[in-house]
Amino acid sequence: MSSQPAPSPTAPPSLTEVETHGVERIPDADRTATPFDLFRLAFGGANTFSTCVLGAFPILFGLSFWQGLAATLLGVVVGALILCPMAVFGPANGTNNAVSSSAHLGVHGRVVGSFLSLLTAVAFFSLSVWSSGDALVGGAHRLFGLSRGDLSYVVAYALFAGLVLAVCVYGFRFMLFVNKVAVASATALFLLGAVAFAGDFDPSYAGSFTDPVASDAGMFWPSFIGSALIVLSNPVSFGAFLGDWSRYIPATVPRRRVIGAAFLSQIATLLPFVFGLATASVIASKAPDYVDPAAPDYVGGLLAISPGWYFLPVCLLALIGGMSTGTTALYGTGLDFSSVFPRLSRVQATVLVGVVSIGFIFVGRFALDLVQSISTFATVIITCTTPWMVVMMLGFLVRRGWYDPEALQVFNRRQRGGRYWFTHGWNWRGMTAWWVAAVIGVLFTNIPGQFVGPLGDLANGVDVSLPLSLAVAAVLYLALLWLFPEPRAAYGPGGARLVRTIETPVEPITGPGAPAADQSPRPVL
């Protein structure tokens, strides 16, 4: 045992100090975050108005309140269970999850995680700006008579997106501060909303599937599963981003605490989900035109049924919650984009991704009418992201949680070689398990009235895409690891778990800043 004392943590930087850390391993002395900070970031990123929009989908799909509540509970709990193990990579490696995936997909294969996080961020950043901007304009129209023309929406979207981008540029500490405020204030506003709508809410709202012999009764299970999957897309969407925040947690913190914080953060999102579900049932009863599946407008319906005194809280909820969702989505993508293009700093990459995302928001809102398709986009992204998460989690299991920090950074430093070089920088085992499972998942996707894959009707209209892609990824990945063993050097001192290995020479790391040939990298246990 070494007699050298552990490095003392340095004082956290101020809120207005721009974060300088990119995806390189965070020094131990700078890792001062706690599992509770992770909880606040993950919960704050979902305790928002956009989550309410997702929570309204069970009603849009024709479910009753109680049926929708069951679908919501199923989606949140299963999604939280899938998500929470992804929190361990940040403390273990001091970097984000895309970089950590180098160990399982290869030095070059890690770009898969970067691509998935980019698509997820654009989808949920857009959803937060659209829903929050619509609420702000609608509330201002009811309060002050502001015109609801395109110019009002343009200004609202631009201002809101600009605020989110500014927070992301300042970085982790500023984002953590925003979420500290957002968690408490948004929760209070949701509870105030429960008071506002208590008189109109009727838990006996029946939906469209009350008669078991009705001609449309066969659509119940497709609608139920589709609703659960849309809800599940919210927690799973954080899979690529958890490492962005947990990398500031010291490696010495017990893993069960980190996993528990990630799990509980998603269970807590039942608050905005149930708020969206309950208010959507009220809208369906009092203003059904707003929940027409052909042209749903949850935000407009909520404002239509709100008492006058709740207009201002709705605007505050849209502003605070949307800031939280937007920052958690955009920050991680800017961080990861800087690792794919090392010539860009974290700030430059964040600005670039932010500008592109804002462009997508305007095109989607005013030109391509993509707002109504956001649930389809999110579900398909999650169908592709979940197999990647399975490969990561099983890889962590078979590696006994051991990683080589130097080899993980090979791509970012424009080097070559190392334990995770595999075949020219690609680990075809993990890559194959991911893309095969993702393709099968998309083929079997069945979102009622929105997107049906070529094989989506084989299960009588029930969407089996997620369980199928999960199972295929798990079985195929473990089978490939067993049939085509990885080099022993990719595993730590404890060796492999559940799979075989082979003794194969490892290409030394070469390139800028490469360690000496006899240097042994420090393991992270």
Short mmCIF file of C-alpha atoms in Angstrom, two decimals:
data_model
loop_
_atom_site.label_atom_id
_atom_site.label_comp_id
_atom_site.label_asym_id
_atom_site.label_seq_id
_atom_site.Cartn_x
_atom_site.Cartn_y
_atom_site.Cartn_z
CA MET A 1 0.00 0.00 0.00
CA SER A 2 1.33 3.39 -0.94
CA SER A 3 2.22 5.75 1.89
CA GLN A 4 1.48 8.82 -0.23
CA PRO A 5 -1.58 10.73 0.93
CA ALA A 6 -4.55 11.08 -1.39
CA PRO A 7 -4.74 14.43 -3.19
CA SER A 8 -6.81 17.02 -1.38
CA PRO A 9 -9.83 18.28 -3.30
CA THR A 10 -9.44 21.81 -4.58
CA ALA A 11 -12.07 24.46 -3.99
CA PRO A 12 -14.84 24.34 -6.61
CA PRO A 13 -14.60 27.08 -9.26
CA SER A 14 -17.04 29.98 -9.15
CA LEU A 15 -20.29 29.88 -11.10
CA THR A 16 -19.11 32.50 -13.57
CA GLU A 17 -15.82 30.76 -14.30
CA VAL A 18 -16.02 29.02 -17.68
CA GLU A 19 -15.36 25.28 -17.33
CA THR A 20 -12.07 24.24 -18.95
CA HIS A 21 -12.29 20.46 -18.59
CA GLY A 22 -13.18 18.53 -21.72
CA VAL A 23 -13.33 14.75 -22.00
CA GLU A 24 -9.83 14.16 -20.66
CA ARG A 25 -9.80 12.36 -17.33
CA ILE A 26 -10.83 14.78 -14.56
CA PRO A 27 -8.01 15.03 -11.98
CA ASP A 28 -8.88 13.46 -8.65
CA ALA A 29 -8.46 16.78 -6.85
CA ASP A 30 -11.14 18.42 -9.05
CA ARG A 31 -13.76 15.70 -8.57
CA THR A 32 -15.85 17.27 -5.81
CA ALA A 33 -19.41 16.38 -6.87
CA THR A 34 -21.64 14.03 -4.87
CA PRO A 35 -24.32 11.46 -5.76
CA PHE A 36 -26.89 14.03 -4.63
CA ASP A 37 -25.54 16.43 -7.26
CA LEU A 38 -26.08 13.67 -9.83
CA PHE A 39 -29.64 13.24 -8.55
CA ARG A 40 -30.36 16.95 -8.90
CA LEU A 41 -28.98 17.13 -12.43
CA ALA A 42 -30.78 14.02 -13.68
CA PHE A 43 -34.05 14.85 -11.93
CA GLY A 44 -33.84 18.54 -12.78
CA GLY A 45 -33.30 17.68 -16.44
CA ALA A 46 -36.61 15.79 -16.47
CA ASN A 47 -38.67 17.73 -13.91
CA THR A 48 -39.86 19.97 -16.70
CA PHE A 49 -42.66 21.01 -18.98
CA SER A 50 -41.40 18.81 -21.82
CA THR A 51 -41.79 15.74 -19.58
CA CYS A 52 -45.42 16.76 -19.04
CA VAL A 53 -45.85 16.71 -22.82
CA LEU A 54 -44.56 13.12 -22.90
CA GLY A 55 -46.82 12.29 -19.96
CA ALA A 56 -49.85 13.36 -21.99
CA PHE A 57 -49.32 10.71 -24.68
CA PRO A 58 -51.25 7.90 -22.93
CA ILE A 59 -54.36 10.11 -23.15
CA LEU A 60 -53.57 10.97 -26.78
CA PHE A 61 -53.38 7.22 -27.49
CA GLY A 62 -56.87 6.71 -26.04
CA LEU A 63 -56.05 5.25 -22.61
CA SER A 64 -58.04 6.04 -19.51
CA PHE A 65 -56.38 7.83 -16.62
CA TRP A 66 -55.76 4.61 -14.67
CA GLN A 67 -54.57 2.76 -17.77
CA GLY A 68 -52.28 5.67 -18.56
CA LEU A 69 -50.99 5.71 -14.99
CA ALA A 70 -50.12 2.01 -15.22
CA ALA A 71 -48.29 2.60 -18.53
CA THR A 72 -46.45 5.56 -17.00
CA LEU A 73 -45.36 3.58 -13.93
CA LEU A 74 -44.16 0.74 -16.16
CA GLY A 75 -42.19 3.09 -18.41
CA VAL A 76 -40.56 5.07 -15.60
CA VAL A 77 -39.56 2.07 -13.47
CA VAL A 78 -38.22 -0.04 -16.35
CA GLY A 79 -36.45 2.99 -17.82
CA ALA A 80 -34.85 3.81 -14.46
CA LEU A 81 -33.63 0.22 -14.08
CA ILE A 82 -32.10 0.28 -17.57
CA LEU A 83 -30.52 3.68 -17.01
CA CYS A 84 -29.02 3.57 -13.52
CA PRO A 85 -26.01 1.27 -14.18
CA MET A 86 -24.78 3.79 -16.77
CA ALA A 87 -23.86 6.13 -13.89
CA VAL A 88 -20.84 4.04 -12.83
CA PHE A 89 -18.61 4.85 -15.82
CA GLY A 90 -18.10 8.51 -14.92
CA PRO A 91 -16.63 7.94 -11.43
CA ALA A 92 -14.61 4.94 -12.67
CA ASN A 93 -12.94 6.72 -15.58
CA GLY A 94 -13.33 10.43 -14.89
CA THR A 95 -14.66 11.01 -18.40
CA ASN A 96 -17.95 10.81 -20.28
CA ASN A 97 -19.69 7.61 -21.36
CA ALA A 98 -18.87 7.90 -25.05
CA VAL A 99 -15.14 7.93 -24.26
CA SER A 100 -15.60 5.01 -21.83
CA SER A 101 -17.28 3.04 -24.63
CA SER A 102 -13.87 2.84 -26.35
CA ALA A 103 -13.19 -0.18 -24.14
CA HIS A 104 -16.09 -2.11 -25.69
CA LEU A 105 -16.57 -0.68 -29.18
CA GLY A 106 -12.98 0.22 -29.91
CA VAL A 107 -11.03 3.46 -30.08
CA HIS A 108 -12.88 4.48 -33.25
CA GLY A 109 -16.14 2.70 -32.42
CA ARG A 110 -16.72 5.13 -29.58
CA VAL A 111 -18.09 7.61 -32.16
CA VAL A 112 -21.33 5.57 -32.04
CA GLY A 113 -22.00 6.94 -28.56
CA SER A 114 -21.18 10.45 -29.73
CA PHE A 115 -23.60 10.16 -32.65
CA LEU A 116 -26.40 8.78 -30.47
CA SER A 117 -25.93 11.50 -27.86
CA LEU A 118 -26.04 14.16 -30.58
CA LEU A 119 -29.37 12.88 -31.93
CA THR A 120 -30.83 12.53 -28.44
CA ALA A 121 -29.73 16.02 -27.44
CA VAL A 122 -31.21 17.61 -30.56
CA ALA A 123 -34.52 15.79 -29.99
CA PHE A 124 -34.93 16.70 -26.32
CA PHE A 125 -33.43 20.18 -26.62
CA SER A 126 -35.92 20.86 -29.41
CA LEU A 127 -38.78 19.44 -27.35
CA SER A 128 -37.87 21.65 -24.40
CA VAL A 129 -37.61 24.81 -26.52
CA TRP A 130 -40.82 24.10 -28.44
CA SER A 131 -42.92 23.27 -25.40
CA SER A 132 -41.51 26.03 -23.19
CA GLY A 133 -41.66 28.64 -25.95
CA ASP A 134 -45.26 27.75 -26.76
CA ALA A 135 -46.20 28.01 -23.08
CA LEU A 136 -44.50 31.38 -22.69
CA VAL A 137 -46.20 32.84 -25.77
CA GLY A 138 -49.56 31.34 -24.84
CA GLY A 139 -49.33 32.60 -21.26
CA ALA A 140 -48.28 36.07 -22.39
CA HIS A 141 -51.20 36.08 -24.82
CA ARG A 142 -53.67 35.31 -22.04
CA LEU A 143 -52.06 37.72 -19.55
CA PHE A 144 -51.07 40.67 -21.71
CA GLY A 145 -52.75 40.11 -25.08
CA LEU A 146 -49.47 39.35 -26.87
CA SER A 147 -49.99 38.31 -30.48
CA ARG A 148 -49.57 34.57 -31.13
CA GLY A 149 -48.11 35.14 -34.58
CA ASP A 150 -44.94 33.57 -35.93
CA LEU A 151 -42.81 36.54 -34.84
CA SER A 152 -43.74 36.01 -31.18
CA TYR A 153 -42.74 32.36 -31.38
CA VAL A 154 -39.48 33.20 -33.18
CA VAL A 155 -38.50 35.67 -30.46
CA ALA A 156 -39.50 33.28 -27.65
CA TYR A 157 -37.58 30.35 -29.16
CA ALA A 158 -34.49 32.47 -29.87
CA LEU A 159 -34.35 34.03 -26.40
CA PHE A 160 -34.95 30.73 -24.66
CA ALA A 161 -32.42 28.81 -26.75
CA GLY A 162 -29.87 31.58 -26.24
CA LEU A 163 -30.25 31.40 -22.45
CA VAL A 164 -29.76 27.63 -22.52
CA LEU A 165 -26.68 27.96 -24.71
CA ALA A 166 -25.16 30.55 -22.37
CA VAL A 167 -25.53 28.25 -19.34
CA CYS A 168 -23.95 25.37 -21.26
CA VAL A 169 -20.98 27.53 -22.27
CA TYR A 170 -20.23 28.36 -18.63
CA GLY A 171 -20.27 24.64 -17.91
CA PHE A 172 -20.88 22.10 -15.17
CA ARG A 173 -21.00 24.32 -12.08
CA PHE A 174 -23.37 26.86 -13.61
CA MET A 175 -25.57 24.03 -14.90
CA LEU A 176 -25.59 22.46 -11.43
CA PHE A 177 -26.68 25.79 -9.93
CA VAL A 178 -29.52 26.12 -12.47
CA ASN A 179 -30.71 22.62 -11.62
CA LYS A 180 -30.55 23.29 -7.88
CA VAL A 181 -32.99 26.14 -8.44
CA ALA A 182 -35.06 24.21 -10.98
CA VAL A 183 -35.62 21.13 -8.84
CA ALA A 184 -37.13 23.07 -5.94
CA SER A 185 -39.03 25.70 -7.90
CA ALA A 186 -40.46 23.38 -10.58
CA THR A 187 -41.57 20.92 -7.91
CA ALA A 188 -43.36 23.71 -6.05
CA LEU A 189 -45.05 24.89 -9.26
CA PHE A 190 -46.21 21.36 -10.11
CA LEU A 191 -47.70 20.98 -6.63
CA LEU A 192 -49.37 24.38 -7.05
CA GLY A 193 -50.79 23.07 -10.33
CA ALA A 194 -52.32 20.13 -8.47
CA VAL A 195 -54.29 22.69 -6.49
CA ALA A 196 -55.21 24.62 -9.65
CA PHE A 197 -56.72 21.59 -11.42
CA ALA A 198 -58.01 19.62 -8.43
CA GLY A 199 -61.59 20.76 -8.99
CA ASP A 200 -61.64 19.67 -12.65
CA PHE A 201 -59.68 16.44 -12.37
CA ASP A 202 -61.70 13.23 -12.55
CA PRO A 203 -59.70 10.00 -12.13
CA SER A 204 -62.58 8.07 -13.71
CA TYR A 205 -61.81 9.49 -17.17
CA ALA A 206 -62.56 6.45 -19.34
CA GLY A 207 -60.56 6.94 -22.53
CA SER A 208 -61.40 4.98 -25.68
CA PHE A 209 -61.05 1.36 -24.49
CA THR A 210 -63.98 0.86 -22.16
CA ASP A 211 -65.77 -1.90 -24.08
CA PRO A 212 -63.77 -5.16 -24.39
CA VAL A 213 -65.83 -6.23 -27.41
CA ALA A 214 -65.63 -2.89 -29.22
CA SER A 215 -64.18 -2.85 -32.69
CA ASP A 216 -61.15 -0.87 -31.53
CA ALA A 217 -60.45 -3.02 -28.46
CA GLY A 218 -57.64 -4.73 -30.33
CA MET A 219 -55.73 -1.43 -30.26
CA PHE A 220 -55.54 -1.35 -26.45
CA TRP A 221 -52.28 -3.26 -26.02
CA PRO A 222 -50.50 -1.49 -28.88
CA SER A 223 -51.59 1.82 -27.35
CA PHE A 224 -50.59 0.75 -23.83
CA ILE A 225 -47.15 -0.52 -24.84
CA GLY A 226 -46.60 2.46 -27.15
CA SER A 227 -47.40 4.84 -24.27
CA ALA A 228 -45.04 3.01 -21.92
CA LEU A 229 -42.24 3.16 -24.49
CA ILE A 230 -42.65 6.92 -24.99
CA VAL A 231 -42.48 7.40 -21.21
CA LEU A 232 -39.49 5.04 -21.04
CA SER A 233 -37.69 7.09 -23.68
CA ASN A 234 -37.24 9.89 -21.17
CA PRO A 235 -35.09 8.07 -18.57
CA VAL A 236 -33.22 6.06 -21.20
CA SER A 237 -32.37 9.29 -23.04
CA PHE A 238 -30.00 10.14 -20.18
CA GLY A 239 -27.89 7.02 -20.81
CA ALA A 240 -25.35 8.77 -23.00
CA PHE A 241 -25.21 11.80 -20.69
CA LEU A 242 -24.88 10.40 -17.14
CA GLY A 243 -21.11 10.21 -17.42
CA ASP A 244 -20.98 13.93 -18.27
CA TRP A 245 -22.08 14.68 -14.71
CA SER A 246 -20.94 11.65 -12.73
CA ARG A 247 -17.33 12.11 -13.94
CA TYR A 248 -17.01 14.79 -11.25
CA ILE A 249 -17.84 12.22 -8.53
CA PRO A 250 -14.71 10.69 -6.89
CA ALA A 251 -13.95 7.08 -7.79
CA THR A 252 -13.93 6.24 -4.07
CA VAL A 253 -17.68 6.85 -3.70
CA PRO A 254 -19.49 3.47 -3.40
CA ARG A 255 -21.07 2.45 -6.68
CA ARG A 256 -24.39 1.60 -5.02
CA ARG A 257 -24.79 5.24 -4.02
CA VAL A 258 -24.12 6.49 -7.54
CA ILE A 259 -26.48 3.90 -9.07
CA GLY A 260 -29.11 4.65 -6.43
CA ALA A 261 -28.95 8.39 -7.15
CA ALA A 262 -29.52 7.77 -10.86
CA PHE A 263 -32.42 5.39 -10.17
CA LEU A 264 -34.18 7.67 -7.68
CA SER A 265 -33.78 10.68 -9.96
CA GLN A 266 -35.98 8.95 -12.53
CA ILE A 267 -38.53 7.66 -10.02
CA ALA A 268 -38.93 11.27 -8.92
CA THR A 269 -39.96 12.21 -12.47
CA LEU A 270 -43.33 10.61 -11.78
CA LEU A 271 -44.25 14.11 -10.56
CA PRO A 272 -44.15 15.81 -14.01
CA PHE A 273 -45.31 12.64 -15.79
CA VAL A 274 -48.43 12.30 -13.64
CA PHE A 275 -49.04 16.05 -13.87
CA GLY A 276 -49.04 15.75 -17.67
CA LEU A 277 -51.25 12.67 -17.57
CA ALA A 278 -53.79 14.17 -15.16
CA THR A 279 -54.03 17.53 -16.92
CA ALA A 280 -54.33 15.79 -20.33
CA SER A 281 -57.33 13.87 -19.00
CA VAL A 282 -58.87 17.17 -17.91
CA ILE A 283 -58.17 18.66 -21.35
CA ALA A 284 -59.75 15.60 -23.01
CA SER A 285 -62.90 16.14 -20.94
CA LYS A 286 -63.19 19.93 -21.19
CA ALA A 287 -61.40 20.86 -24.43
CA PRO A 288 -61.11 17.64 -26.50
CA ASP A 289 -60.03 19.44 -29.67
CA TYR A 290 -56.62 20.04 -28.09
CA VAL A 291 -55.93 16.30 -27.68
CA ASP A 292 -57.00 15.25 -31.15
CA PRO A 293 -54.29 12.70 -32.15
CA ALA A 294 -54.24 14.21 -35.65
CA ALA A 295 -53.24 17.65 -34.31
CA PRO A 296 -52.44 17.53 -30.57
CA ASP A 297 -51.72 20.76 -28.71
CA TYR A 298 -51.13 19.93 -25.06
CA VAL A 299 -49.70 23.34 -24.22
CA GLY A 300 -52.63 25.17 -25.76
CA GLY A 301 -55.08 22.86 -24.01
CA LEU A 302 -53.40 23.38 -20.64
CA LEU A 303 -53.65 27.14 -20.99
CA ALA A 304 -57.27 26.81 -22.11
CA ILE A 305 -58.30 24.97 -18.93
CA SER A 306 -56.05 26.84 -16.48
CA PRO A 307 -57.56 29.29 -14.00
CA GLY A 308 -56.37 32.83 -14.60
CA TRP A 309 -54.18 32.92 -11.52
CA TYR A 310 -52.14 29.94 -12.78
CA PHE A 311 -51.08 31.56 -16.08
CA LEU A 312 -48.00 33.16 -14.53
CA PRO A 313 -46.92 29.93 -12.76
CA VAL A 314 -47.28 28.11 -16.10
CA CYS A 315 -44.91 30.61 -17.71
CA LEU A 316 -42.44 30.25 -14.84
CA LEU A 317 -42.66 26.47 -15.06
CA ALA A 318 -41.99 26.60 -18.79
CA LEU A 319 -38.99 28.90 -18.32
CA ILE A 320 -37.37 27.12 -15.37
CA GLY A 321 -38.08 23.58 -16.47
CA GLY A 322 -37.12 24.18 -20.08
CA MET A 323 -33.80 25.68 -18.99
CA SER A 324 -33.08 22.53 -17.01
CA THR A 325 -33.92 20.11 -19.83
CA GLY A 326 -32.16 22.16 -22.47
CA THR A 327 -28.93 22.53 -20.51
CA THR A 328 -28.63 18.86 -19.56
CA ALA A 329 -29.18 17.82 -23.19
CA LEU A 330 -26.96 20.41 -24.88
CA TYR A 331 -24.06 20.45 -22.40
CA GLY A 332 -23.18 16.78 -22.82
CA THR A 333 -23.32 16.88 -26.60
CA GLY A 334 -21.05 19.91 -26.80
CA LEU A 335 -18.64 18.18 -24.44
CA ASP A 336 -18.59 15.00 -26.50
CA PHE A 337 -18.41 16.81 -29.84
CA SER A 338 -15.16 18.42 -28.68
CA SER A 339 -13.67 14.94 -28.29
CA VAL A 340 -14.68 13.87 -31.80
CA PHE A 341 -13.09 17.06 -33.21
CA PRO A 342 -10.22 17.80 -30.80
CA ARG A 343 -9.37 21.06 -32.55
CA LEU A 344 -12.54 22.47 -31.02
CA SER A 345 -12.55 23.36 -27.34
CA ARG A 346 -15.53 22.42 -25.19
CA VAL A 347 -16.87 25.97 -25.48
CA GLN A 348 -16.43 26.11 -29.26
CA ALA A 349 -18.04 22.70 -29.73
CA THR A 350 -20.95 23.66 -27.47
CA VAL A 351 -21.60 26.84 -29.44
CA LEU A 352 -21.42 24.97 -32.75
CA VAL A 353 -23.81 22.21 -31.66
CA GLY A 354 -26.10 24.79 -30.08
CA VAL A 355 -26.32 26.86 -33.27
CA VAL A 356 -27.05 23.76 -35.35
CA SER A 357 -29.72 22.64 -32.87
CA ILE A 358 -31.35 26.07 -32.88
CA GLY A 359 -31.46 25.93 -36.67
CA PHE A 360 -33.16 22.53 -36.44
CA ILE A 361 -35.69 23.98 -34.00
CA PHE A 362 -36.76 26.73 -36.40
CA VAL A 363 -36.85 24.50 -39.47
CA GLY A 364 -38.79 21.83 -37.62
CA ARG A 365 -41.28 24.28 -36.14
CA PHE A 366 -41.99 26.48 -39.13
CA ALA A 367 -41.06 24.49 -42.25
CA LEU A 368 -41.20 20.72 -41.78
CA ASP A 369 -43.90 20.35 -39.12
CA LEU A 370 -41.71 18.01 -37.06
CA VAL A 371 -43.21 18.96 -33.70
CA GLN A 372 -45.90 16.28 -33.92
CA SER A 373 -43.28 13.66 -34.86
CA ILE A 374 -41.02 14.25 -31.86
CA SER A 375 -42.36 11.19 -30.02
CA THR A 376 -41.54 8.99 -33.00
CA PHE A 377 -38.07 10.50 -33.28
CA ALA A 378 -37.42 10.00 -29.56
CA THR A 379 -38.67 6.41 -29.55
CA VAL A 380 -36.56 5.39 -32.55
CA ILE A 381 -33.48 7.02 -31.02
CA ILE A 382 -34.04 5.13 -27.78
CA THR A 383 -34.48 1.88 -29.70
CA CYS A 384 -30.99 2.48 -31.13
CA THR A 385 -29.44 3.76 -27.89
CA THR A 386 -30.58 0.96 -25.57
CA PRO A 387 -28.51 -1.81 -27.29
CA TRP A 388 -25.47 0.46 -26.98
CA MET A 389 -26.17 0.74 -23.25
CA VAL A 390 -26.50 -3.06 -22.99
CA VAL A 391 -23.06 -3.51 -24.58
CA MET A 392 -21.61 -0.96 -22.16
CA MET A 393 -23.15 -2.54 -19.05
CA LEU A 394 -22.26 -6.12 -19.99
CA GLY A 395 -18.78 -4.92 -20.92
CA PHE A 396 -18.44 -3.39 -17.45
CA LEU A 397 -19.54 -6.71 -15.95
CA VAL A 398 -17.13 -8.93 -17.87
CA ARG A 399 -14.24 -6.46 -17.29
CA ARG A 400 -15.00 -6.42 -13.52
CA GLY A 401 -15.21 -2.63 -13.73
CA TRP A 402 -11.52 -2.25 -14.68
CA TYR A 403 -10.40 0.26 -17.32
CA ASP A 404 -7.14 1.71 -18.59
CA PRO A 405 -7.49 5.53 -18.47
CA GLU A 406 -4.63 6.12 -20.92
CA ALA A 407 -6.00 3.71 -23.54
CA LEU A 408 -9.45 5.32 -23.30
CA GLN A 409 -7.99 8.66 -24.39
CA VAL A 410 -6.23 7.38 -27.53
CA PHE A 411 -8.87 8.71 -29.94
CA ASN A 412 -9.07 12.13 -28.27
CA ARG A 413 -5.29 12.54 -28.46
CA ARG A 414 -5.13 11.39 -32.09
CA GLN A 415 -2.95 8.44 -31.13
CA ARG A 416 -3.17 4.79 -32.13
CA GLY A 417 -2.70 1.46 -30.38
CA GLY A 418 -3.30 0.48 -26.78
CA ARG A 419 -5.49 -2.10 -25.08
CA TYR A 420 -8.63 -0.95 -26.88
CA TRP A 421 -7.25 -0.71 -30.41
CA PHE A 422 -8.57 -4.20 -31.32
CA THR A 423 -8.94 -4.28 -35.15
CA HIS A 424 -7.72 -0.96 -36.57
CA GLY A 425 -9.52 0.85 -33.76
CA TRP A 426 -12.80 -1.08 -34.03
CA ASN A 427 -14.07 -3.83 -31.74
CA TRP A 428 -16.34 -5.64 -34.18
CA ARG A 429 -17.87 -7.76 -31.39
CA GLY A 430 -19.49 -4.82 -29.61
CA MET A 431 -20.21 -3.01 -32.86
CA THR A 432 -21.99 -6.03 -34.34
CA ALA A 433 -24.10 -6.62 -31.23
CA TRP A 434 -25.11 -2.96 -31.26
CA TRP A 435 -26.08 -2.49 -34.90
CA VAL A 436 -27.83 -5.84 -35.29
CA ALA A 437 -29.96 -5.22 -32.18
CA ALA A 438 -30.67 -1.62 -33.22
CA VAL A 439 -31.79 -2.62 -36.72
CA ILE A 440 -34.04 -5.36 -35.34
CA GLY A 441 -35.52 -2.89 -32.87
CA VAL A 442 -36.36 -0.35 -35.59
CA LEU A 443 -37.85 -3.08 -37.81
CA PHE A 444 -40.22 -4.15 -35.02
CA THR A 445 -41.18 -0.63 -33.86
CA ASN A 446 -44.92 0.03 -33.81
CA ILE A 447 -46.08 3.44 -32.59
CA PRO A 448 -49.85 3.67 -33.19
CA GLY A 449 -50.71 6.21 -35.85
CA GLN A 450 -47.12 7.46 -36.21
CA PHE A 451 -44.48 4.91 -37.23
CA VAL A 452 -44.70 1.20 -37.96
CA GLY A 453 -41.56 -0.69 -38.95
CA PRO A 454 -41.62 -3.33 -41.72
CA LEU A 455 -42.03 -6.07 -39.09
CA GLY A 456 -44.03 -3.98 -36.63
CA ASP A 457 -47.30 -5.88 -37.13
CA LEU A 458 -45.90 -9.37 -36.49
CA ALA A 459 -46.81 -9.17 -32.79
CA ASN A 460 -50.48 -8.26 -33.43
CA GLY A 461 -49.68 -4.57 -33.41
CA VAL A 462 -47.82 -4.63 -30.07
CA ASP A 463 -44.49 -2.80 -30.06
CA VAL A 464 -41.88 -5.38 -29.03
CA SER A 465 -38.93 -3.38 -30.35
CA LEU A 466 -37.34 -2.56 -27.00
CA PRO A 467 -37.44 -5.97 -25.28
CA LEU A 468 -36.35 -7.59 -28.53
CA SER A 469 -33.40 -5.25 -29.06
CA LEU A 470 -32.39 -5.63 -25.40
CA ALA A 471 -32.40 -9.42 -25.63
CA VAL A 472 -30.62 -9.55 -28.98
CA ALA A 473 -27.88 -7.17 -27.83
CA ALA A 474 -27.26 -9.10 -24.60
CA VAL A 475 -27.25 -12.59 -26.11
CA LEU A 476 -25.30 -11.67 -29.23
CA TYR A 477 -22.63 -9.68 -27.40
CA LEU A 478 -21.91 -12.38 -24.83
CA ALA A 479 -21.93 -15.04 -27.56
CA LEU A 480 -19.43 -13.10 -29.65
CA LEU A 481 -17.18 -12.54 -26.63
CA TRP A 482 -17.21 -16.28 -25.94
CA LEU A 483 -16.77 -17.45 -29.53
CA PHE A 484 -14.23 -14.78 -30.49
CA PRO A 485 -12.33 -13.93 -27.28
CA GLU A 486 -10.84 -10.50 -26.76
CA PRO A 487 -7.15 -10.01 -25.86
CA ARG A 488 -6.33 -10.73 -22.23
CA ALA A 489 -4.70 -7.31 -21.98
CA ALA A 490 -8.11 -5.62 -22.34
CA TYR A 491 -9.02 -7.00 -18.91
CA GLY A 492 -7.64 -6.02 -15.55
CA PRO A 493 -5.62 -7.91 -12.95
CA GLY A 494 -8.67 -9.96 -11.98
CA GLY A 495 -9.14 -11.31 -15.49
CA ALA A 496 -12.42 -11.83 -17.33
CA ARG A 497 -15.80 -12.75 -15.89
CA LEU A 498 -18.17 -15.10 -17.81
CA VAL A 499 -16.13 -15.00 -21.04
CA ARG A 500 -12.85 -16.33 -22.40
CA THR A 501 -9.76 -14.36 -23.38
CA ILE A 502 -6.72 -15.00 -25.55
CA GLU A 503 -3.09 -13.97 -25.23
CA THR A 504 -2.51 -11.50 -28.04
CA PRO A 505 0.18 -8.83 -28.28
CA VAL A 506 -1.15 -5.31 -27.82
CA GLU A 507 -0.01 -2.61 -30.22
CA PRO A 508 1.77 0.05 -28.17
CA ILE A 509 0.29 3.53 -28.00
CA THR A 510 2.00 5.81 -30.46
CA GLY A 511 1.46 9.40 -31.40
CA PRO A 512 1.46 12.77 -29.60
CA GLY A 513 2.12 12.39 -25.88
CA ALA A 514 2.27 8.58 -25.97
CA PRO A 515 3.54 6.96 -22.76
CA ALA A 516 6.89 5.18 -22.72
CA ALA A 517 6.80 1.56 -23.81
CA ASP A 518 7.46 0.27 -20.30
CA GLN A 519 4.90 2.52 -18.59
CA SER A 520 2.12 0.61 -16.86
CA PRO A 521 -1.18 2.54 -16.86
CA ARG A 522 -2.82 3.04 -13.52
CA PRO A 523 -5.97 0.92 -13.24
CA VAL A 524 -9.22 2.45 -12.07
CA LEU A 525 -11.06 -0.03 -9.86
#
